[in-house]
Coordinates of C-alpha atoms and ligand atoms in Angstrom, one line a residue:
Chain A
X1 CA 10.8 -20.7 28.7
X2 CA 10.4 -19.8 25.0
X3 CA 10.3 -16.4 23.4
X4 CA 8.1 -14.8 20.8
X5 CA 9.4 -11.5 19.6
X6 CA 7.1 -9.0 17.9
X7 CA 9.2 -6.6 16.0
X8 CA 7.2 -3.3 15.7
X9 CA 4.5 -2.3 18.1
X10 CA 2.3 -0.3 15.8
X11 CA -1.1 -1.3 14.6
X12 CA -0.4 -4.9 13.8
X13 CA 2.2 -5.5 16.5
X14 CA -0.1 -4.2 19.3
X15 CA -3.0 -6.4 18.1
X16 CA -0.7 -9.5 18.0
X17 CA 0.8 -8.8 21.4
X18 CA -2.7 -8.6 22.9
X19 CA -4.0 -11.7 21.0
X20 CA -1.1 -13.9 21.8
X21 CA -1.0 -12.8 25.4
X22 CA -4.6 -14.0 25.7
X23 CA -3.8 -17.4 24.1
X24 CA -0.4 -18.4 25.3
X25 CA 0.6 -20.0 28.6
X26 CA 2.6 -17.3 30.4
X27 CA 4.8 -20.0 32.1
X28 CA 5.9 -21.3 28.8
X29 CA 6.0 -18.3 26.5
X30 CA 7.5 -14.9 27.0
X31 CA 6.3 -12.2 24.6
X32 CA 8.5 -9.3 23.8
X33 CA 7.6 -6.2 21.7
X34 CA 10.5 -4.2 20.2
X35 CA 9.8 -0.7 18.8
X36 CA 12.1 2.2 18.1
X37 CA 9.4 4.8 18.9
X38 CA 7.5 4.9 22.3
X39 CA 4.6 6.7 20.6
X40 CA 1.7 5.1 18.8
X41 CA 0.3 7.2 16.0
X42 CA -3.2 6.9 14.7
X43 CA -2.1 7.2 11.1
X44 CA -5.6 7.5 9.5
X45 CA -5.8 10.7 11.5
X46 CA -2.9 12.2 9.5
X47 CA -5.4 12.8 6.7
X48 CA -7.4 15.3 8.7
X49 CA -4.5 17.3 10.2
X50 CA -3.7 19.4 7.1
X51 CA -7.3 20.7 7.3
X52 CA -7.2 21.5 10.9
X53 CA -9.8 18.8 11.9
X54 CA -7.5 16.9 14.3
X55 CA -4.7 18.3 16.4
X56 CA -1.6 16.2 17.0
X57 CA -2.8 15.4 20.5
X58 CA -5.9 13.6 19.2
X59 CA -3.9 11.0 17.4
X60 CA -0.7 10.3 19.4
X61 CA -0.6 8.1 22.5
X62 CA 2.0 5.9 24.4
X63 CA 2.5 2.5 22.9
X64 CA 2.9 0.9 26.3
X65 CA -0.6 1.8 27.3
X66 CA -2.0 -0.5 24.7
X67 CA 0.2 -3.6 25.5
X68 CA -0.6 -6.1 28.2
X69 CA 1.2 -5.5 31.5
X70 CA 3.4 -8.6 31.4
X71 CA 4.5 -8.2 27.8
X72 CA 8.0 -6.9 27.8
X73 CA 8.3 -3.7 25.8
X74 CA 11.7 -2.6 24.6
X75 CA 12.1 0.9 23.0
X76 CA 15.0 0.0 20.8
X77 CA 15.8 0.2 17.1
X78 CA 16.5 -3.2 15.6
X79 CA 19.5 -3.2 13.3
X80 CA 19.4 -6.6 11.8
X81 CA 17.7 -10.0 11.9
X82 CA 19.9 -13.0 11.5
X83 CA 17.5 -15.8 10.8
X84 CA 20.1 -18.6 10.8
X85 CA 20.9 -17.7 14.5
X86 CA 17.3 -16.9 15.4
X87 CA 18.5 -13.5 16.7
X88 CA 17.9 -9.8 16.3
X89 CA 20.7 -7.4 16.8
X90 CA 19.6 -4.0 18.2
X91 CA 21.3 -0.7 17.3
X92 CA 22.3 -0.3 21.0
X93 CA 24.5 -3.4 20.7
X94 CA 22.1 -5.7 22.6
X95 CA 21.1 -9.0 21.0
X96 CA 17.8 -10.8 21.4
X97 CA 17.0 -14.5 20.7
X98 CA 13.7 -15.7 19.6
X99 CA 11.9 -19.0 19.0
X100 CA 9.3 -17.3 16.9
X101 CA 9.6 -13.9 15.2
X102 CA 6.7 -11.8 14.0
X103 CA 7.8 -9.0 11.7
X104 CA 5.4 -6.0 12.0
X105 CA 7.7 -3.1 11.1
X106 CA 5.2 -1.5 8.7
X107 CA 6.0 0.9 5.9
X108 CA 7.4 4.4 5.8
X109 CA 7.8 7.2 3.3
X110 CA 11.3 7.6 1.7
X111 CA 11.3 10.9 -0.2
X112 CA 15.0 10.5 -0.8
X113 CA 14.1 7.8 -3.4
X114 CA 12.9 10.5 -5.8
X115 CA 15.6 13.0 -6.9
X116 CA 14.6 16.6 -6.1
X117 CA 11.7 15.7 -3.9
X118 CA 13.5 16.4 -0.7
X119 CA 15.3 19.4 -2.3
X120 CA 15.1 23.1 -1.7
X121 CA 11.4 23.3 -1.8
X122 CA 10.8 20.5 0.7
X123 CA 8.4 21.7 3.3
X124 CA 8.2 25.1 1.6
X125 CA 6.2 24.2 -1.5
X126 CA 6.5 20.4 -1.3
X127 CA 4.8 18.5 1.5
X128 CA 3.8 15.0 2.6
X129 CA 0.9 14.1 4.9
X130 CA 2.0 10.5 5.6
X131 CA 4.0 11.7 8.7
X132 CA 2.6 13.8 11.6
X133 CA 5.4 16.3 11.0
X134 CA 4.5 16.6 7.3
X135 CA 0.8 16.9 7.9
X136 CA 1.3 19.5 10.6
X137 CA 3.5 21.7 8.4
X138 CA 1.1 21.3 5.6
X139 CA -1.7 22.6 7.8
X140 CA 0.3 25.8 8.4
X141 CA 0.9 26.1 4.6
X142 CA -2.7 25.7 3.6
X143 CA -3.9 28.3 6.1
X144 CA -2.1 31.1 4.3
X145 CA -1.9 29.7 0.8
X146 CA -3.3 32.0 -1.8
X147 CA -4.1 29.4 -4.5
X148 CA -2.5 28.2 -7.7
X149 CA -1.8 24.7 -9.0
X150 CA -2.2 22.1 -6.3
X151 CA -0.7 18.8 -7.4
X152 CA -1.2 15.6 -5.5
X153 CA 1.2 13.1 -6.7
X154 CA 1.9 9.4 -6.0
X155 CA 5.6 8.5 -6.5
X156 CA 4.9 4.7 -6.5
X157 CA 1.8 2.5 -6.8
X158 CA 2.4 0.4 -3.7
X159 CA 1.6 2.8 -0.8
X160 CA -0.1 2.3 2.5
X161 CA -3.8 3.2 2.6
X162 CA -4.1 3.5 -1.2
X163 CA -7.2 5.6 -1.0
X164 CA -5.7 8.2 1.3
X165 CA -4.4 10.4 -1.5
X166 CA -7.9 10.5 -3.1
X167 CA -9.4 11.4 0.3
X168 CA -6.8 14.2 0.6
X169 CA -7.9 15.4 -2.8
X170 CA -11.6 15.4 -2.0
X171 CA -11.0 17.1 1.4
X172 CA -8.8 19.8 -0.3
X173 CA -11.7 20.5 -2.8
X174 CA -14.1 20.9 0.2
X175 CA -11.6 23.0 2.2
X176 CA -11.0 25.5 -0.5
X177 CA -14.7 25.6 -1.4
X178 CA -15.5 26.3 2.2
X179 CA -12.9 29.0 2.3
X180 CA -14.5 30.6 -0.7
X181 CA -11.4 30.3 -2.9
X182 CA -12.0 27.1 -4.9
X183 CA -11.9 29.0 -8.2
X184 CA -8.3 30.1 -7.3
X185 CA -7.1 26.5 -7.0
X186 CA -6.5 24.1 -9.9
X187 CA -6.3 20.5 -8.5
X188 CA -4.4 17.8 -10.3
X189 CA -4.1 14.1 -9.3
X190 CA -1.0 12.5 -10.7
X191 CA -0.6 8.8 -10.4
X192 CA 1.5 6.0 -11.9
X193 CA -1.7 3.9 -12.1
X194 CA -3.8 3.8 -15.2
X195 CA -6.7 5.4 -13.3
X196 CA -7.8 6.8 -10.0
X197 CA -7.7 3.3 -8.4
X198 CA -6.9 -0.2 -9.3
X199 CA -10.2 -2.1 -9.2
X200 CA -12.6 -1.4 -12.0
X201 CA -15.9 -0.5 -10.3
X202 CA -14.3 1.5 -7.5
X203 CA -12.2 3.3 -10.2
X204 CA -15.4 4.2 -12.1
X205 CA -17.1 5.6 -9.0
X206 CA -14.0 7.5 -7.9
X207 CA -13.3 8.9 -11.3
X208 CA -16.7 10.4 -11.6
X209 CA -16.4 11.9 -8.2
X210 CA -13.1 13.5 -9.2
X211 CA -14.7 14.8 -12.3
X212 CA -17.6 16.2 -10.4
X213 CA -15.2 18.0 -8.1
X214 CA -13.3 19.4 -11.0
X215 CA -10.0 17.5 -10.4
X216 CA -7.8 16.7 -13.3
X217 CA -6.5 13.2 -13.2
X218 CA -3.1 12.5 -14.9
X219 CA -2.7 8.7 -15.1
X220 CA 0.3 6.6 -16.1
X221 CA 2.7 9.2 -14.8
X222 CA 5.7 7.6 -13.2
X223 CA 7.7 10.3 -11.6
X224 CA 11.5 10.3 -12.2
X225 CA 12.4 13.5 -10.5
X226 CA 11.2 16.9 -9.3
X227 CA 12.7 20.0 -10.9
X228 CA 12.8 22.5 -8.0
X229 CA 13.9 25.4 -10.1
X230 CA 11.0 25.1 -12.6
X231 CA 8.6 23.7 -10.1
X232 CA 7.9 20.7 -12.3
X233 CA 7.3 17.0 -11.9
X234 CA 9.1 15.1 -14.6
X235 CA 8.3 11.5 -15.5
X236 CA 10.6 8.7 -16.8
X237 CA 9.2 9.3 -20.3
X238 CA 9.8 13.1 -20.1
X239 CA 6.3 14.2 -19.4
X240 CA 6.0 17.3 -17.2
X241 CA 3.4 18.6 -14.7
X242 CA 3.9 22.1 -13.2
X243 CA 3.0 22.8 -9.6
X244 CA 2.7 25.7 -7.2
X245 CA 2.1 23.4 -4.2
X246 CA 3.0 19.8 -4.4
X247 CA 1.5 17.3 -2.0
X248 CA 3.5 14.2 -2.5
X249 CA 3.0 10.6 -1.4
X250 CA 6.7 9.6 -1.6
X251 CA 7.9 6.1 -2.3
X252 CA 6.8 3.8 0.6
X253 CA 9.3 1.2 1.8
X254 CA 9.6 -1.4 4.4
X255 CA 12.1 -0.9 7.2
X256 CA 15.7 -0.5 6.3
X257 CA 16.3 -3.4 8.7
X258 CA 14.7 -5.7 6.2
X259 CA 17.2 -4.7 3.6
X260 CA 20.1 -5.1 6.0
X261 CA 18.8 -8.6 6.9
X262 CA 18.4 -9.6 3.2
X263 CA 14.8 -10.4 3.8
X264 CA 13.2 -8.1 1.2
X265 CA 11.5 -8.6 -2.1
X266 CA 13.4 -8.1 -5.5
X267 CA 12.0 -4.7 -6.2
X268 CA 14.1 -3.3 -3.4
X269 CA 11.1 -1.8 -1.5
X270 CA 12.0 -3.9 1.6
X271 CA 8.7 -5.7 1.9
X272 CA 9.1 -9.3 3.1
X273 CA 8.0 -12.2 0.8
X274 CA 5.2 -13.8 2.7
X275 CA 2.8 -16.6 2.0
X276 CA -0.4 -14.8 1.1
X277 CA -2.7 -17.3 2.9
X278 CA -0.7 -18.4 6.0
X279 CA 1.3 -15.2 6.6
X280 CA 4.4 -17.3 7.2
X281 CA 7.6 -15.7 5.7
X282 CA 8.7 -17.5 2.5
X283 CA 12.2 -17.8 3.7
X284 CA 11.9 -19.1 7.3
X285 CA 9.3 -21.3 9.0
X286 CA 9.6 -19.6 12.4
X287 CA 9.3 -16.0 11.0
X288 CA 5.8 -14.6 10.3
X289 CA 4.9 -11.3 8.8
X290 CA 1.9 -9.0 9.3
X291 CA 0.6 -5.6 8.3
X292 CA 2.3 -3.2 6.0
X293 CA 5.6 -5.1 6.2
X294 CA 4.4 -8.0 3.9
X295 CA 4.6 -8.1 0.1
X296 CA 1.0 -9.5 -0.1
X297 CA -1.2 -8.4 -3.0
X298 CA -3.5 -6.8 -0.5
X299 CA -4.0 -3.2 0.7
X300 CA -1.7 -1.9 3.3
X301 CA -4.3 -0.7 5.8
X302 CA -5.1 -1.0 9.5
X303 CA -8.2 -2.9 8.8
X304 CA -6.2 -5.5 6.8
X305 CA -3.7 -5.8 9.7
X306 CA -6.7 -6.5 12.0
X307 CA -8.1 -9.2 9.8
X308 CA -4.7 -10.7 9.3
X309 CA -4.2 -10.9 13.1
X310 CA -7.1 -13.4 13.4
X311 CA -5.5 -15.7 10.9
X312 CA -1.9 -15.2 12.2
X313 CA -2.9 -15.9 15.8
X314 CA -4.4 -19.2 14.7
X315 CA -1.4 -20.1 12.6
X316 CA 1.2 -19.2 15.3
X317 CA -0.7 -21.5 17.7
X318 CA -0.8 -24.3 15.1
X319 CA 2.9 -23.8 14.5
X320 CA 3.7 -24.1 18.2
X321 CA 1.7 -27.3 18.3
X322 CA 3.4 -28.7 15.3
X323 CA 0.2 -28.7 13.3
X324 CA -0.2 -27.6 9.6
X325 CA -1.1 -23.9 9.2
X326 CA -4.7 -24.1 8.2
X327 CA -6.0 -20.6 8.7
X328 CA -6.1 -18.8 5.4
X329 CA -6.1 -15.0 4.9
X330 CA -8.4 -14.0 2.0
X331 CA -7.0 -10.5 1.4
X332 CA -9.9 -8.8 3.1
X333 CA -9.8 -5.0 3.3
X334 CA -12.4 -2.5 4.4
X335 CA -11.7 1.1 3.8
X336 CA -13.7 4.3 4.3
X337 CA -13.1 6.9 1.7
X338 CA -13.7 10.4 3.0
X339 CA -15.2 12.4 0.1
X340 CA -15.6 15.9 1.7
X341 CA -18.6 17.9 2.9
X342 CA -19.4 15.5 5.7
X343 CA -19.8 12.5 3.4
X344 CA -17.8 9.3 2.7
X345 CA -17.8 6.2 0.7
X346 CA -16.9 2.6 1.8
X347 CA -15.3 -0.3 0.0
X348 CA -15.0 -3.9 1.2
X349 CA -13.1 -6.4 -0.9
X350 CA -10.5 -9.2 -0.9
X351 CA -8.0 -11.0 -3.2
X352 CA -10.8 -12.3 -5.5
X353 CA -13.7 -9.9 -5.2
X354 CA -13.3 -6.3 -6.2
X355 CA -15.3 -3.6 -4.3
X356 CA -19.0 -4.0 -5.1
X357 CA -22.0 -1.8 -4.3
X358 CA -24.4 -2.8 -1.5
X359 CA -25.0 -2.3 2.2
X360 CA -22.6 -2.9 5.1
X361 CA -22.2 -4.6 7.5
X362 CA -25.8 -5.9 7.3
X363 CA -27.8 -6.5 4.1
X364 CA -30.7 -4.1 3.5
X365 CA -30.3 -2.1 6.7
X366 CA -26.7 -1.3 6.4
X367 CA -26.4 1.4 7.9
X368 CA -23.4 2.0 5.7
X369 CA -23.4 1.9 1.9
X370 CA -20.8 0.3 -0.2
X371 CA -19.5 2.3 -3.2
X372 CA -22.0 4.9 -2.2
X373 CA -21.4 8.4 -0.9
X374 CA -23.4 9.3 2.2
X375 CA -23.3 10.7 5.7
X376 CA -23.5 7.3 7.5
X377 CA -20.2 6.3 6.0
X378 CA -18.6 9.6 7.2
X379 CA -19.8 8.9 10.7
X380 CA -18.3 5.4 10.3
X381 CA -15.0 7.0 9.3
X382 CA -15.0 9.3 12.3
X383 CA -16.0 6.5 14.7
X384 CA -13.1 4.5 13.4
X385 CA -10.7 6.6 15.6
X386 CA -12.6 5.5 18.8
X387 CA -12.7 1.9 17.6
X388 CA -9.0 2.0 16.8
X389 CA -7.9 3.1 20.2
X390 CA -10.4 1.2 22.3
X391 CA -11.0 -2.0 20.4
X392 CA -8.8 -2.6 17.4
X393 CA -5.2 -2.3 18.6
X394 CA -6.0 -4.0 21.9
X395 CA -7.1 -7.0 19.9
X396 CA -10.8 -7.0 20.8
X397 CA -13.2 -8.6 18.3
X398 CA -14.9 -6.1 16.0
X399 CA -18.4 -6.8 14.5
X400 CA -16.8 -7.5 11.2
X401 CA -15.5 -11.1 10.4
X402 CA -12.0 -11.5 9.2
X403 CA -13.1 -13.2 6.0
X404 CA -15.0 -11.0 3.6
X405 CA -18.7 -11.7 3.4
X406 CA -20.9 -11.4 0.3
X407 CA -23.9 -10.6 2.4
X408 CA -25.3 -7.2 1.5
X409 CA -23.3 -7.0 -1.7
X410 CA -25.0 -6.5 -5.1
X411 CA -23.3 -8.7 -7.6
X412 CA -23.5 -7.2 -11.1
X413 CA -25.0 -9.5 -13.7
X414 CA -21.8 -9.8 -15.7
X415 CA -20.0 -11.3 -12.8
X416 CA -22.5 -14.0 -12.3
X417 CA -21.7 -16.9 -14.5
Chain B
X1 CA -5.1 -3.0 -30.4
X2 CA -7.5 -4.0 -33.2
X3 CA -5.1 -5.7 -35.6
X4 CA -5.7 -9.3 -36.3
X5 CA -2.6 -11.4 -35.9
X6 CA -1.3 -13.3 -38.8
X7 CA 0.0 -15.8 -36.4
X8 CA -3.3 -16.7 -34.5
X9 CA -2.7 -17.5 -30.9
X10 CA -5.5 -17.4 -28.3
X11 CA -5.4 -14.2 -26.3
X12 CA -7.8 -12.5 -23.9
X13 CA -9.9 -9.5 -24.8
X14 CA -6.9 -7.1 -24.2
X15 CA -4.6 -9.2 -26.3
X16 CA -2.6 -11.0 -23.6
X17 CA -1.6 -14.5 -24.6
X18 CA -3.6 -17.1 -22.9
X19 CA -1.1 -19.9 -22.9
X20 CA 2.5 -19.0 -21.9
X21 CA 3.8 -22.1 -23.7
X22 CA 2.5 -21.2 -27.1
X23 CA 4.6 -18.0 -27.3
X24 CA 6.9 -17.8 -30.3
X25 CA 9.4 -15.1 -31.3
X26 CA 7.5 -14.5 -34.5
X27 CA 4.3 -13.8 -32.5
X28 CA 6.2 -11.4 -30.3
X29 CA 7.6 -9.5 -33.2
X30 CA 4.2 -9.1 -34.6
X31 CA 2.7 -7.8 -31.4
X32 CA 5.7 -5.5 -31.0
X33 CA 5.1 -4.1 -34.5
X34 CA 1.6 -3.2 -33.5
X35 CA 3.2 -0.8 -30.9
X36 CA 5.6 0.4 -33.5
X37 CA 8.5 -1.4 -31.8
X38 CA 11.2 -3.3 -33.7
X39 CA 12.7 -5.7 -31.2
X40 CA 16.4 -5.4 -30.6
X41 CA 18.7 -7.6 -28.6
X42 CA 18.0 -5.5 -25.5
X43 CA 14.3 -6.0 -26.0
X44 CA 14.8 -9.7 -26.2
X45 CA 16.8 -9.7 -23.0
X46 CA 14.0 -8.0 -21.2
X47 CA 11.4 -10.3 -22.7
X48 CA 13.3 -13.4 -21.7
X49 CA 13.8 -12.1 -18.2
X50 CA 10.1 -11.4 -17.9
X51 CA 9.3 -14.9 -19.1
X52 CA 11.7 -16.4 -16.7
X53 CA 10.2 -14.4 -13.8
X54 CA 6.8 -15.5 -14.8
X55 CA 7.9 -19.1 -14.8
X56 CA 9.2 -18.6 -11.3
X57 CA 5.8 -17.1 -10.4
X58 CA 7.2 -13.7 -9.4
X59 CA 4.8 -10.8 -9.2
X60 CA 6.3 -8.1 -11.4
X61 CA 6.5 -4.4 -11.2
X62 CA 8.5 -1.7 -12.9
X63 CA 11.0 -1.5 -10.0
X64 CA 11.8 -5.2 -10.3
X65 CA 12.6 -4.7 -14.0
X66 CA 14.7 -1.7 -13.0
X67 CA 16.7 -3.9 -10.6
X68 CA 17.1 -6.7 -13.1
X69 CA 20.5 -5.7 -14.2
X70 CA 19.3 -5.6 -17.8
X71 CA 17.8 -2.1 -18.0
X72 CA 17.1 0.7 -15.6
X73 CA 13.7 2.2 -15.5
X74 CA 14.5 5.0 -17.9
X75 CA 15.8 2.5 -20.5
X76 CA 12.8 0.3 -20.0
X77 CA 10.6 3.3 -20.9
X78 CA 12.7 4.0 -24.0
X79 CA 12.4 0.4 -25.1
X80 CA 8.6 0.1 -24.6
X81 CA 7.2 3.7 -24.7
X82 CA 3.8 4.3 -23.2
X83 CA 3.3 1.7 -20.5
X84 CA 6.5 -0.3 -20.5
X85 CA 5.4 -3.1 -18.1
X86 CA 2.0 -3.6 -19.7
X87 CA 3.4 -3.6 -23.3
X88 CA 6.4 -5.7 -22.6
X89 CA 4.3 -8.3 -20.7
X90 CA 2.0 -8.5 -23.7
X91 CA 4.9 -9.0 -26.1
X92 CA 6.5 -11.5 -23.7
X93 CA 3.3 -13.6 -23.7
X94 CA 2.8 -13.3 -20.0
X95 CA -0.4 -12.1 -18.2
X96 CA -1.1 -8.4 -17.8
X97 CA 0.6 -7.2 -14.6
X98 CA -1.9 -6.4 -11.9
X99 CA -1.8 -3.7 -9.3
X100 CA -2.7 -5.4 -6.2
X101 CA -4.2 -2.9 -3.9
Ligands
FAD1 C1 -2.3 9.2 6.0 C2 -2.7 7.8 6.3 C3 -4.1 7.4 6.3 C4 -4.5 6.1 6.6 N1 -5.8 5.8 6.7 C5 -6.2 4.6 7.0 C6 -7.6 4.3 7.1 O1 -8.4 5.1 7.0 N2 -7.9 3.0 7.4 C7 -7.0 2.0 7.6 O2 -7.4 0.9 7.9 N3 -5.7 2.3 7.5 C8 -5.2 3.5 7.2 N4 -3.9 3.8 7.1 C9 -2.9 2.7 7.1 C10 -2.6 2.2 8.5 O3 -2.2 3.3 9.3 C11 -1.5 1.2 8.4 O4 -1.8 0.3 7.4 C12 -1.3 0.4 9.7 O5 -0.9 1.3 10.7 C13 -0.2 -0.7 9.5 O6 0.2 -1.2 10.7 P1 1.6 -1.9 10.9 O7 1.6 -2.4 12.3 O8 1.9 -2.8 9.8 O9 2.6 -0.7 10.8 P2 2.8 0.6 11.8 O10 1.5 0.8 12.5 O11 3.3 1.7 10.9 O12 3.9 0.0 12.8 C14 5.2 -0.2 12.5 C15 6.0 -0.1 13.7 O13 7.3 -0.6 13.5 C16 8.3 0.2 14.1 N5 9.6 -0.1 13.5 C17 9.9 0.0 12.2 N6 11.2 -0.3 12.0 C18 11.7 -0.6 13.2 C19 13.0 -1.0 13.6 N7 14.0 -1.2 12.8 N8 13.2 -1.3 14.9 C20 12.2 -1.1 15.8 N9 10.9 -0.7 15.4 C21 10.7 -0.5 14.1 C22 7.8 1.6 13.9 O14 8.3 2.5 14.9 C23 6.3 1.4 14.0 O15 5.8 1.6 15.4 C24 -3.5 5.1 6.8 C25 -2.1 5.5 6.8 C26 -1.7 6.8 6.5 C27 -0.3 7.1 6.5

């Protein structure tokens, strides 16, 4: 009997457990999932919690309910991976051996990385919405807030769901408008990037939306610390942005376990160097990495984890059979961008193709529109919750292929050569 | 940057050197001057480190420079004010760093 360990039973880990369970011979392979938390969070739902749209109960379920019955599920925190021994040491002192390891430990916020962020004002005037706790406390705060300077600030450029802070900003604009107090709120979007987003056409579309909604963008602002006394964000080059209410997306890092296991990338963010096509770890042939835990130049998103799972399943099977790893991930990401007032936009892109305008998933009929703002996209975004719980994490096939398709995309003339 | 280099090397529209191997110190000094930077020993250490990482095909970000042991992030900003990674990459003759999301 051989063992595959899937470390982390969140989005990517659940999909892989279900996929591999369907493909592997149960007499030959045992699948184990290890996760420190018995609960599965629908993280895209965190976005809506501050505005009272979702209650915590809508977005939290038990992990075990989404795993196949004969997959062993251990609720334990892993302390360290020792690749030379093919072993994982758990915090409880237990040790697990593997033949193949799939790292799916995700990314988490680490406010401690930015001096002053988790200071006196933390969860008083400074909040996050990347955790259920943060989003819930922020909902309370927004209910009674009387207005002032609302600053949304990204501490680092590598974050999960890179569009979520923009969506928060759009929803905040709509929320205060609907409460009849938008004129009492000045909204600032502070980012270390040179613009609202990284890819040119999407940035253009999103920047004009921000302008339309009267949001001030402060680009190239790399936060060094937060001055609690003066309620001020301070950058490495001594620029300052004052706030009354700060909604921060703190530094996102991979699991501490990656650092302890010396498996992380040089920037110290604990993401695992991974082959961007095969998803095999760069260090060890029998270790694969999926989802937010990788250092791939792709978005950290649930949709990405889903597309990666198609590729990784094929490559793990090839690896077991001693064949070359031929399935190649193309960096495909598909993200809805909630823009407020019952509308949303949608972007679909990969390593080589930036988000382009068009229709999705079918040419001409859509029904969703790429780089457009409309109601169909908003319904798509809301439907994603159902799809997530009922299809995505249980590894069912979605009607979207894992490789990005050009069908329905309008390619601008200057890109055709 | 509109200035025309006295030492003409092929660059892209944004002024990033096309061929890593053509880079010379004189060219670097000239590009630095366009940003009002006079290159000191510390600057050269950073530039050499960037070039070495590029040769190793390492994807760069500000944090990696901050962990290089040569400068911390604050010093990096002091050496190349404005957009340290973008500016230092240009001077070092390596491609413009891309945000990958
Ligand atoms: C606010 C917000 C909005 C988002 N919106 C969207 C969206 O609209 N669309 C979209 O596609 N994506 C969205 N995402 C991103 C998406 O949720 C993640 O990309 C996705 O969940 C990543 O899956 P993962 O399996 O890599 O990580 P996770 O789902 O986070 O799972 C990681 C698991 O590893 C476990 N773990 C970590 N360390 C250890 C350890 N040492 N020992 C044991 N277990 C460990 C954790 O407990 C966790 O269960 C959003 C995220 C946030 C925060």
